Short mmCIF file of the C-alpha atoms (twelve columns), coordinates in Angstrom:
data_MODEL
# 
_entry.id   MODEL 
# 
loop_
_atom_site.group_PDB 
_atom_site.id 
_atom_site.type_symbol 
_atom_site.label_atom_id 
_atom_site.label_alt_id 
_atom_site.label_comp_id 
_atom_site.label_asym_id 
_atom_site.label_seq_id 
_atom_site.Cartn_x 
_atom_site.Cartn_y 
_atom_site.Cartn_z 
_atom_site.pdbx_PDB_model_num 
ATOM 1   C CA . MET A 1   2.380   18.543  -32.624 1 
ATOM 2   C CA . LEU A 2   1.286   16.055  -29.845 1 
ATOM 3   C CA . VAL A 3   -1.394  17.470  -27.352 1 
ATOM 4   C CA . PRO A 4   -0.665  16.601  -23.893 1 
ATOM 5   C CA . LEU A 5   -3.701  14.198  -22.414 1 
ATOM 6   C CA . ASP A 6   -4.345  14.597  -18.736 1 
ATOM 7   C CA . LEU A 7   -6.566  12.136  -17.195 1 
ATOM 8   C CA . ASP A 8   -6.544  11.330  -13.511 1 
ATOM 9   C CA . LEU A 9   -6.551  7.587   -12.001 1 
ATOM 10  C CA . ARG A 10  -10.392 7.902   -11.218 1 
ATOM 11  C CA . THR A 11  -11.491 8.897   -14.573 1 
ATOM 12  C CA . LEU A 12  -9.352  6.046   -15.981 1 
ATOM 13  C CA . ARG A 13  -11.099 3.687   -13.728 1 
ATOM 14  C CA . LEU A 14  -14.505 5.061   -14.477 1 
ATOM 15  C CA . VAL A 15  -13.904 4.483   -18.220 1 
ATOM 16  C CA . LEU A 16  -12.711 1.066   -17.646 1 
ATOM 17  C CA . ASP A 17  -15.563 0.113   -15.654 1 
ATOM 18  C CA . VAL A 18  -18.013 1.342   -18.450 1 
ATOM 19  C CA . ALA A 19  -16.190 -0.878  -20.932 1 
ATOM 20  C CA . ARG A 20  -16.292 -3.825  -18.663 1 
ATOM 21  C CA . GLN A 21  -20.074 -3.391  -17.720 1 
ATOM 22  C CA . ARG A 22  -21.281 -2.399  -21.139 1 
ATOM 23  C CA . SER A 23  -23.657 -0.063  -19.132 1 
ATOM 24  C CA . PHE A 24  -23.455 3.429   -17.742 1 
ATOM 25  C CA . THR A 25  -26.299 2.267   -15.027 1 
ATOM 26  C CA . MET A 26  -24.474 -0.825  -13.745 1 
ATOM 27  C CA . ALA A 27  -21.019 1.095   -13.878 1 
ATOM 28  C CA . ALA A 28  -22.605 4.071   -12.035 1 
ATOM 29  C CA . GLU A 29  -24.006 1.629   -9.350  1 
ATOM 30  C CA . ARG A 30  -20.620 0.009   -8.706  1 
ATOM 31  C CA . ALA A 31  -18.897 3.624   -8.497  1 
ATOM 32  C CA . HIS A 32  -21.491 5.022   -6.270  1 
ATOM 33  C CA . LEU A 33  -22.374 7.845   -8.586  1 
ATOM 34  C CA . SER A 34  -25.596 8.982   -10.310 1 
ATOM 35  C CA . GLN A 35  -25.691 7.954   -13.877 1 
ATOM 36  C CA . SER A 36  -25.383 11.479  -14.997 1 
ATOM 37  C CA . ALA A 37  -22.264 12.373  -12.974 1 
ATOM 38  C CA . LEU A 38  -20.728 9.188   -14.581 1 
ATOM 39  C CA . SER A 39  -21.920 10.435  -17.931 1 
ATOM 40  C CA . ARG A 40  -20.351 13.742  -17.698 1 
ATOM 41  C CA . ALA A 41  -16.988 12.125  -16.406 1 
ATOM 42  C CA . VAL A 42  -16.575 10.051  -19.538 1 
ATOM 43  C CA . ASN A 43  -17.804 13.057  -21.741 1 
ATOM 44  C CA . ASP A 44  -15.148 14.933  -20.157 1 
ATOM 45  C CA . ALA A 45  -12.370 12.180  -20.816 1 
ATOM 46  C CA . GLU A 46  -13.576 12.191  -24.454 1 
ATOM 47  C CA . ARG A 47  -13.377 15.862  -24.738 1 
ATOM 48  C CA . ARG A 48  -9.760  15.847  -23.338 1 
ATOM 49  C CA . LEU A 49  -8.788  13.060  -25.449 1 
ATOM 50  C CA . GLY A 50  -10.399 14.605  -28.479 1 
ATOM 51  C CA . ILE A 51  -11.856 11.320  -29.545 1 
ATOM 52  C CA . ARG A 52  -15.075 9.501   -28.925 1 
ATOM 53  C CA . LEU A 53  -14.526 6.228   -26.665 1 
ATOM 54  C CA . PHE A 54  -17.948 4.647   -26.786 1 
ATOM 55  C CA . ASP A 55  -21.070 4.249   -29.019 1 
ATOM 56  C CA . ARG A 56  -24.029 4.526   -27.134 1 
ATOM 57  C CA . THR A 57  -27.506 3.427   -27.994 1 
ATOM 58  C CA . THR A 58  -30.584 3.252   -25.945 1 
ATOM 59  C CA . ARG A 59  -29.747 -0.524  -25.480 1 
ATOM 60  C CA . SER A 60  -26.055 -0.913  -25.599 1 
ATOM 61  C CA . VAL A 61  -22.751 0.918   -24.941 1 
ATOM 62  C CA . GLU A 62  -19.755 -0.533  -27.075 1 
ATOM 63  C CA . PRO A 63  -16.314 0.735   -27.021 1 
ATOM 64  C CA . THR A 64  -15.075 2.309   -30.290 1 
ATOM 65  C CA . PRO A 65  -12.021 1.328   -32.029 1 
ATOM 66  C CA . ALA A 66  -10.350 4.223   -30.200 1 
ATOM 67  C CA . GLY A 67  -12.091 3.168   -27.102 1 
ATOM 68  C CA . ARG A 68  -10.846 -0.390  -27.370 1 
ATOM 69  C CA . GLU A 69  -7.048  0.959   -27.744 1 
ATOM 70  C CA . PHE A 70  -7.758  3.338   -24.769 1 
ATOM 71  C CA . VAL A 71  -9.102  0.433   -22.702 1 
ATOM 72  C CA . ARG A 72  -5.956  -1.554  -23.483 1 
ATOM 73  C CA . ILE A 73  -3.508  1.235   -22.550 1 
ATOM 74  C CA . ALA A 74  -5.519  2.386   -19.288 1 
ATOM 75  C CA . THR A 75  -5.678  -1.126  -18.124 1 
ATOM 76  C CA . GLY A 76  -1.924  -1.168  -18.109 1 
ATOM 77  C CA . LEU A 77  -1.646  2.172   -16.394 1 
ATOM 78  C CA . VAL A 78  -3.999  1.266   -13.658 1 
ATOM 79  C CA . ALA A 79  -2.516  -2.357  -12.992 1 
ATOM 80  C CA . ASP A 80  1.031   -0.487  -12.881 1 
ATOM 81  C CA . TYR A 81  -0.285  1.971   -10.329 1 
ATOM 82  C CA . GLU A 82  -1.649  -0.572  -8.175  1 
ATOM 83  C CA . ARG A 83  1.218   -2.762  -8.356  1 
ATOM 84  C CA . GLY A 84  3.516   0.272   -7.344  1 
ATOM 85  C CA . MET A 85  1.150   1.106   -4.263  1 
ATOM 86  C CA . ARG A 86  1.335   -2.615  -3.316  1 
ATOM 87  C CA . GLU A 87  5.160   -2.482  -3.515  1 
ATOM 88  C CA . PHE A 88  5.208   0.834   -1.607  1 
ATOM 89  C CA . ALA A 89  3.077   -0.650  1.093   1 
ATOM 90  C CA . LEU A 90  5.209   -3.569  1.436   1 
ATOM 91  C CA . PHE A 91  8.233   -1.121  1.695   1 
ATOM 92  C CA . ARG A 92  6.351   1.134   4.325   1 
ATOM 93  C CA . ASP A 93  5.626   -1.908  6.444   1 
ATOM 94  C CA . GLY A 94  9.164   -3.355  6.275   1 
ATOM 95  C CA . ALA A 95  8.169   -6.201  4.154   1 
ATOM 96  C CA . GLY A 96  9.555   -5.199  0.975   1 
ATOM 97  C CA . GLY A 97  12.328  -3.264  -0.836  1 
ATOM 98  C CA . VAL A 98  15.981  -3.600  -1.182  1 
ATOM 99  C CA . VAL A 99  18.684  -3.365  1.624   1 
ATOM 100 C CA . ARG A 100 22.275  -2.645  0.510   1 
ATOM 101 C CA . VAL A 101 24.622  -4.493  2.807   1 
ATOM 102 C CA . SER A 102 28.455  -4.003  2.675   1 
ATOM 103 C CA . ALA A 103 30.188  -6.736  4.859   1 
ATOM 104 C CA . LEU A 104 33.401  -8.515  5.233   1 
ATOM 105 C CA . PRO A 105 33.808  -11.508 3.229   1 
ATOM 106 C CA . SER A 106 33.900  -13.913 6.064   1 
ATOM 107 C CA . VAL A 107 30.530  -12.415 7.367   1 
ATOM 108 C CA . ALA A 108 29.094  -12.345 4.003   1 
ATOM 109 C CA . ALA A 109 29.853  -15.999 3.403   1 
ATOM 110 C CA . THR A 110 29.167  -17.381 6.907   1 
ATOM 111 C CA . LEU A 111 26.642  -15.442 8.549   1 
ATOM 112 C CA . LEU A 112 24.477  -13.495 5.988   1 
ATOM 113 C CA . PRO A 113 23.193  -16.708 4.157   1 
ATOM 114 C CA . SER A 114 21.221  -17.579 7.457   1 
ATOM 115 C CA . LEU A 115 19.827  -14.105 7.288   1 
ATOM 116 C CA . VAL A 116 18.715  -14.242 3.820   1 
ATOM 117 C CA . ALA A 117 17.112  -17.683 4.615   1 
ATOM 118 C CA . ARG A 118 15.451  -16.135 7.606   1 
ATOM 119 C CA . LEU A 119 13.885  -13.195 5.524   1 
ATOM 120 C CA . ARG A 120 12.803  -15.540 2.604   1 
ATOM 121 C CA . GLU A 121 10.365  -17.008 5.181   1 
ATOM 122 C CA . ASP A 122 9.510   -13.706 7.293   1 
ATOM 123 C CA . ALA A 123 9.617   -11.168 4.451   1 
ATOM 124 C CA . PRO A 124 10.010  -12.639 0.977   1 
ATOM 125 C CA . ASP A 125 9.610   -9.393  -0.762  1 
ATOM 126 C CA . VAL A 126 12.898  -7.908  0.947   1 
ATOM 127 C CA . THR A 127 15.829  -8.401  -1.151  1 
ATOM 128 C CA . ILE A 128 19.227  -8.432  0.496   1 
ATOM 129 C CA . ASP A 129 21.964  -6.915  -1.904  1 
ATOM 130 C CA . ILE A 130 25.338  -8.039  -0.530  1 
ATOM 131 C CA . HIS A 131 28.606  -6.424  -1.068  1 
ATOM 132 C CA . ASP A 132 31.704  -8.367  0.317   1 
ATOM 133 C CA . VAL A 133 34.464  -6.127  0.779   1 
ATOM 134 C CA . LEU A 134 37.347  -5.210  3.087   1 
ATOM 135 C CA . ALA A 135 36.460  -3.510  6.432   1 
ATOM 136 C CA . HIS A 136 37.564  0.168   5.309   1 
ATOM 137 C CA . ASP A 137 35.638  -0.342  1.894   1 
ATOM 138 C CA . ALA A 138 32.490  -1.574  3.776   1 
ATOM 139 C CA . ILE A 139 32.554  1.641   5.974   1 
ATOM 140 C CA . GLU A 140 33.163  3.693   2.637   1 
ATOM 141 C CA . ASP A 141 30.203  2.221   1.093   1 
ATOM 142 C CA . LEU A 142 28.223  3.100   4.124   1 
ATOM 143 C CA . VAL A 143 29.344  6.774   4.382   1 
ATOM 144 C CA . ALA A 144 29.009  7.353   0.714   1 
ATOM 145 C CA . GLY A 145 25.451  5.989   0.693   1 
ATOM 146 C CA . ARG A 146 26.111  2.926   -1.361  1 
ATOM 147 C CA . ALA A 147 25.137  0.691   1.589   1 
ATOM 148 C CA . ASP A 148 22.155  1.014   3.914   1 
ATOM 149 C CA . LEU A 149 24.355  -0.809  6.784   1 
ATOM 150 C CA . ALA A 150 27.774  -2.284  7.088   1 
ATOM 151 C CA . ILE A 151 28.918  -5.317  9.098   1 
ATOM 152 C CA . ALA A 152 32.484  -4.774  10.193  1 
ATOM 153 C CA . GLY A 153 34.556  -4.703  13.296  1 
ATOM 154 C CA . ASP A 154 34.433  -1.674  15.945  1 
ATOM 155 C CA . ALA A 155 37.872  -0.285  15.213  1 
ATOM 156 C CA . ASP A 156 38.637  3.034   13.821  1 
ATOM 157 C CA . LEU A 157 35.300  3.948   12.680  1 
ATOM 158 C CA . PRO A 158 34.774  7.421   11.454  1 
ATOM 159 C CA . ALA A 159 32.622  10.299  13.380  1 
ATOM 160 C CA . GLY A 160 28.978  10.176  12.850  1 
ATOM 161 C CA . THR A 161 28.667  6.379   12.777  1 
ATOM 162 C CA . ALA A 162 27.246  3.825   15.384  1 
ATOM 163 C CA . PHE A 163 28.321  0.363   16.188  1 
ATOM 164 C CA . SER A 164 25.996  -2.505  17.563  1 
ATOM 165 C CA . PRO A 165 27.817  -5.437  18.487  1 
ATOM 166 C CA . LEU A 166 26.843  -8.771  17.204  1 
ATOM 167 C CA . LEU A 167 29.366  -11.425 18.044  1 
ATOM 168 C CA . SER A 168 32.784  -11.786 19.380  1 
ATOM 169 C CA . ASP A 169 35.349  -13.597 17.054  1 
ATOM 170 C CA . ARG A 170 38.106  -15.494 18.549  1 
ATOM 171 C CA . PHE A 171 41.590  -15.907 16.842  1 
ATOM 172 C CA . HIS A 172 42.960  -19.409 16.117  1 
ATOM 173 C CA . ALA A 173 46.209  -20.537 14.741  1 
ATOM 174 C CA . VAL A 174 45.457  -22.365 11.520  1 
ATOM 175 C CA . HIS A 175 47.900  -25.142 10.410  1 
ATOM 176 C CA . PRO A 176 48.149  -28.611 8.598   1 
ATOM 177 C CA . ARG A 177 46.780  -31.307 10.455  1 
ATOM 178 C CA . GLY A 178 50.229  -33.036 10.927  1 
ATOM 179 C CA . HIS A 179 51.868  -29.914 12.282  1 
ATOM 180 C CA . ARG A 180 53.054  -29.777 15.888  1 
ATOM 181 C CA . PHE A 181 50.389  -27.262 16.968  1 
ATOM 182 C CA . ALA A 182 47.938  -30.001 16.427  1 
ATOM 183 C CA . GLU A 183 49.212  -31.847 19.325  1 
ATOM 184 C CA . GLY A 184 48.129  -29.226 22.135  1 
ATOM 185 C CA . ASP A 185 44.871  -27.731 23.035  1 
ATOM 186 C CA . ALA A 186 46.088  -24.111 22.642  1 
ATOM 187 C CA . VAL A 187 48.891  -22.192 20.780  1 
ATOM 188 C CA . THR A 188 50.662  -19.152 22.309  1 
ATOM 189 C CA . TRP A 189 50.998  -16.057 19.870  1 
ATOM 190 C CA . ARG A 190 54.893  -16.293 20.902  1 
ATOM 191 C CA . GLU A 191 54.663  -19.973 19.610  1 
ATOM 192 C CA . LEU A 192 53.082  -18.823 16.439  1 
ATOM 193 C CA . ALA A 193 55.754  -16.061 15.897  1 
ATOM 194 C CA . GLU A 194 58.310  -18.845 15.805  1 
ATOM 195 C CA . GLU A 195 56.868  -20.055 12.495  1 
ATOM 196 C CA . THR A 196 56.667  -18.726 8.852   1 
ATOM 197 C CA . LEU A 197 53.569  -16.644 9.289   1 
ATOM 198 C CA . VAL A 198 51.079  -16.479 6.132   1 
ATOM 199 C CA . MET A 199 49.485  -13.371 6.707   1 
ATOM 200 C CA . PHE A 200 46.585  -11.249 5.152   1 
ATOM 201 C CA . GLY A 201 47.693  -8.076  3.412   1 
ATOM 202 C CA . PRO A 202 48.289  -4.783  5.268   1 
ATOM 203 C CA . SER A 203 44.840  -3.267  4.446   1 
ATOM 204 C CA . SER A 204 43.012  -6.302  5.946   1 
ATOM 205 C CA . SER A 205 41.495  -5.735  9.368   1 
ATOM 206 C CA . LEU A 206 42.636  -9.169  10.576  1 
ATOM 207 C CA . ARG A 207 46.124  -8.183  9.825   1 
ATOM 208 C CA . ILE A 208 45.754  -4.846  11.865  1 
ATOM 209 C CA . LEU A 209 44.790  -7.210  14.615  1 
ATOM 210 C CA . THR A 210 47.509  -9.604  14.090  1 
ATOM 211 C CA . ASP A 211 50.243  -6.917  13.793  1 
ATOM 212 C CA . ALA A 212 49.055  -5.209  16.964  1 
ATOM 213 C CA . THR A 213 49.109  -8.428  19.078  1 
ATOM 214 C CA . LEU A 214 52.723  -9.427  17.999  1 
ATOM 215 C CA . GLU A 215 53.872  -5.902  18.545  1 
ATOM 216 C CA . ALA A 216 52.585  -5.808  21.936  1 
ATOM 217 C CA . LEU A 217 54.446  -8.947  22.722  1 
ATOM 218 C CA . ASP A 218 57.443  -7.747  21.108  1 
ATOM 219 C CA . ALA A 219 57.440  -11.026 18.912  1 
ATOM 220 C CA . ARG A 220 58.709  -11.157 15.342  1 
ATOM 221 C CA . PRO A 221 57.720  -13.687 13.141  1 
ATOM 222 C CA . ALA A 222 60.438  -15.873 11.732  1 
ATOM 223 C CA . ASP A 223 59.253  -15.176 8.200   1 
ATOM 224 C CA . THR A 224 56.296  -13.928 6.439   1 
ATOM 225 C CA . ILE A 225 54.278  -14.545 3.249   1 
ATOM 226 C CA . GLU A 226 51.507  -12.070 2.243   1 
ATOM 227 C CA . ALA A 227 48.111  -12.918 0.328   1 
ATOM 228 C CA . GLN A 228 45.009  -10.863 0.149   1 
ATOM 229 C CA . ASN A 229 42.406  -13.882 -0.368  1 
ATOM 230 C CA . ILE A 230 41.272  -16.331 2.243   1 
ATOM 231 C CA . ALA A 231 41.444  -19.217 -0.096  1 
ATOM 232 C CA . VAL A 232 45.021  -18.332 -1.145  1 
ATOM 233 C CA . ILE A 233 45.999  -18.021 2.544   1 
ATOM 234 C CA . ALA A 234 44.514  -21.598 3.181   1 
ATOM 235 C CA . GLY A 235 46.111  -22.953 0.098   1 
ATOM 236 C CA . LEU A 236 49.520  -21.701 1.144   1 
ATOM 237 C CA . VAL A 237 49.299  -23.046 4.585   1 
ATOM 238 C CA . ALA A 238 47.959  -26.458 3.344   1 
ATOM 239 C CA . ALA A 239 51.203  -26.525 0.988   1 
ATOM 240 C CA . GLY A 240 53.319  -26.287 4.302   1 
ATOM 241 C CA . LEU A 241 54.557  -22.906 3.488   1 
ATOM 242 C CA . GLY A 242 53.602  -21.546 7.125   1 
ATOM 243 C CA . VAL A 243 50.978  -21.122 9.554   1 
ATOM 244 C CA . ALA A 244 48.314  -18.545 9.781   1 
ATOM 245 C CA . ALA A 245 46.067  -16.497 12.543  1 
ATOM 246 C CA . ALA A 246 42.645  -16.165 11.522  1 
ATOM 247 C CA . PRO A 247 39.043  -15.642 13.571  1 
ATOM 248 C CA . ALA A 248 36.606  -18.277 13.932  1 
ATOM 249 C CA . THR A 249 34.191  -16.946 11.170  1 
ATOM 250 C CA . VAL A 250 37.150  -17.146 8.787   1 
ATOM 251 C CA . LEU A 251 37.854  -20.742 9.468   1 
ATOM 252 C CA . PRO A 252 34.727  -22.388 7.394   1 
ATOM 253 C CA . LEU A 253 36.249  -20.643 4.363   1 
ATOM 254 C CA . MET A 254 39.326  -22.556 4.643   1 
ATOM 255 C CA . ALA A 255 37.632  -25.982 5.045   1 
ATOM 256 C CA . PHE A 256 38.313  -26.836 1.514   1 
ATOM 257 C CA . ALA A 257 42.087  -27.111 2.320   1 
ATOM 258 C CA . ASP A 258 41.411  -29.733 5.195   1 
ATOM 259 C CA . LEU A 259 43.369  -27.625 7.554   1 
ATOM 260 C CA . ALA A 260 43.241  -27.813 11.463  1 
ATOM 261 C CA . SER A 261 42.882  -24.969 13.947  1 
ATOM 262 C CA . THR A 262 43.820  -24.539 17.527  1 
ATOM 263 C CA . PRO A 263 42.907  -21.347 19.724  1 
ATOM 264 C CA . LEU A 264 45.273  -18.814 20.057  1 
ATOM 265 C CA . VAL A 265 46.139  -17.665 23.780  1 
ATOM 266 C CA . SER A 266 48.311  -15.565 25.792  1 
ATOM 267 C CA . PRO A 267 46.627  -13.463 25.066  1 
ATOM 268 C CA . GLU A 268 43.153  -14.665 23.805  1 
ATOM 269 C CA . VAL A 269 42.330  -12.073 20.871  1 
ATOM 270 C CA . ASP A 270 38.924  -11.390 19.937  1 
ATOM 271 C CA . ARG A 271 37.440  -9.042  17.120  1 
ATOM 272 C CA . THR A 272 34.039  -7.837  17.951  1 
ATOM 273 C CA . LEU A 273 31.765  -7.832  14.720  1 
ATOM 274 C CA . GLY A 274 28.777  -5.524  14.493  1 
ATOM 275 C CA . ILE A 275 26.398  -3.464  12.590  1 
ATOM 276 C CA . VAL A 276 27.752  -0.114  11.516  1 
ATOM 277 C CA . THR A 277 24.888  2.401   10.603  1 
ATOM 278 C CA . ILE A 278 24.782  6.391   10.287  1 
ATOM 279 C CA . PRO A 279 22.145  7.449   13.134  1 
ATOM 280 C CA . ASP A 280 21.598  11.003  11.533  1 
ATOM 281 C CA . ARG A 281 20.531  9.361   8.052   1 
ATOM 282 C CA . SER A 282 16.892  8.041   7.572   1 
ATOM 283 C CA . THR A 283 16.763  4.283   7.577   1 
ATOM 284 C CA . SER A 284 14.287  2.505   5.470   1 
ATOM 285 C CA . PRO A 285 11.641  0.151   7.251   1 
ATOM 286 C CA . ALA A 286 13.307  -2.971  5.379   1 
ATOM 287 C CA . ALA A 287 16.623  -1.950  6.610   1 
ATOM 288 C CA . GLU A 288 15.287  -1.544  9.978   1 
ATOM 289 C CA . ARG A 289 13.753  -5.129  9.672   1 
ATOM 290 C CA . VAL A 290 17.118  -6.392  8.563   1 
ATOM 291 C CA . ILE A 291 18.851  -4.825  11.513  1 
ATOM 292 C CA . ALA A 292 16.286  -6.497  13.945  1 
ATOM 293 C CA . SER A 293 16.626  -9.690  12.144  1 
ATOM 294 C CA . LEU A 294 20.537  -9.615  12.458  1 
ATOM 295 C CA . SER A 295 20.376  -8.917  15.930  1 
ATOM 296 C CA . ALA A 296 18.023  -11.724 16.802  1 
ATOM 297 C CA . MET A 297 20.467  -14.227 15.360  1 
ATOM 298 C CA . PHE A 298 22.824  -13.426 18.264  1 
ATOM 299 C CA . VAL A 299 22.457  -13.586 21.862  1 
ATOM 300 C CA . ASP A 300 25.782  -12.747 24.349  1 
ATOM 301 C CA . GLY A 301 28.047  -12.326 21.307  1 
ATOM 302 C CA . ALA A 302 27.304  -15.797 19.860  1 
ATOM 303 C CA . PRO A 303 25.114  -17.268 17.196  1 
ATOM 304 C CA . ARG A 304 21.664  -17.968 18.655  1 
ATOM 305 C CA . THR A 305 20.644  -21.641 18.715  1 
ATOM 306 C CA . GLY A 306 17.395  -23.407 18.628  1 
# 
């Protein structure tokens, strides 16, 4: 039967120092102990381990075979402890740790890369774990504890959450470059409704805003096509199958399709994007640092420049 072995970190370090110095006298001086106190500590370790660690003579101290094996294992244990404490110190100071962020795909693709780049400079030991999902999934991740913070819109947030706005994201009409919308400086929502609309799926926060705007104007699209993915929406528009309504942060994700965009007016529709947290839940120092870095990236609802 295995006998439990119980040695504290201080004892491990004392044994290792004796092995390094090959001298009780020198090891005792380094540890600011009397030689007799150090000898008692090593003797107690040998008693607890049930085996001799050092061969002692009047002139030398040499580890036994068991001592050499113990030194190998104890060296790893002490190194792991010290590495763990360094990691915790970084975590405590907000300079280390993993921060889980659930964000809208457009935010994850266009805004968060700048955050990751900034943190690589300011806090390289902070890791951002990005989960790009639809708005309601981002909030579900937050509420369920799968995310430290969410980045989403401010609509229909559950009780117990808090919203800190970052930026205002204005809707544009997205269309082929040769479309009639490319001839003007703006497109009205009523003009948009005269076209076949390529629309995001009903679970998308963008679809909810688009539907609400058209309903308020009592404007019904001539025809609609639905898709869930931004790239698919762009492909359908590029194929001439219709036009779409999308906010500014989504437009870069459609750039591959060589589309044009024109601001939508009458009314101007913005979605407000921000950080969603749960105030009653403890937040790690690293997450607080990420939140502060995100907030510093924007001023007056727009990305900070310079």
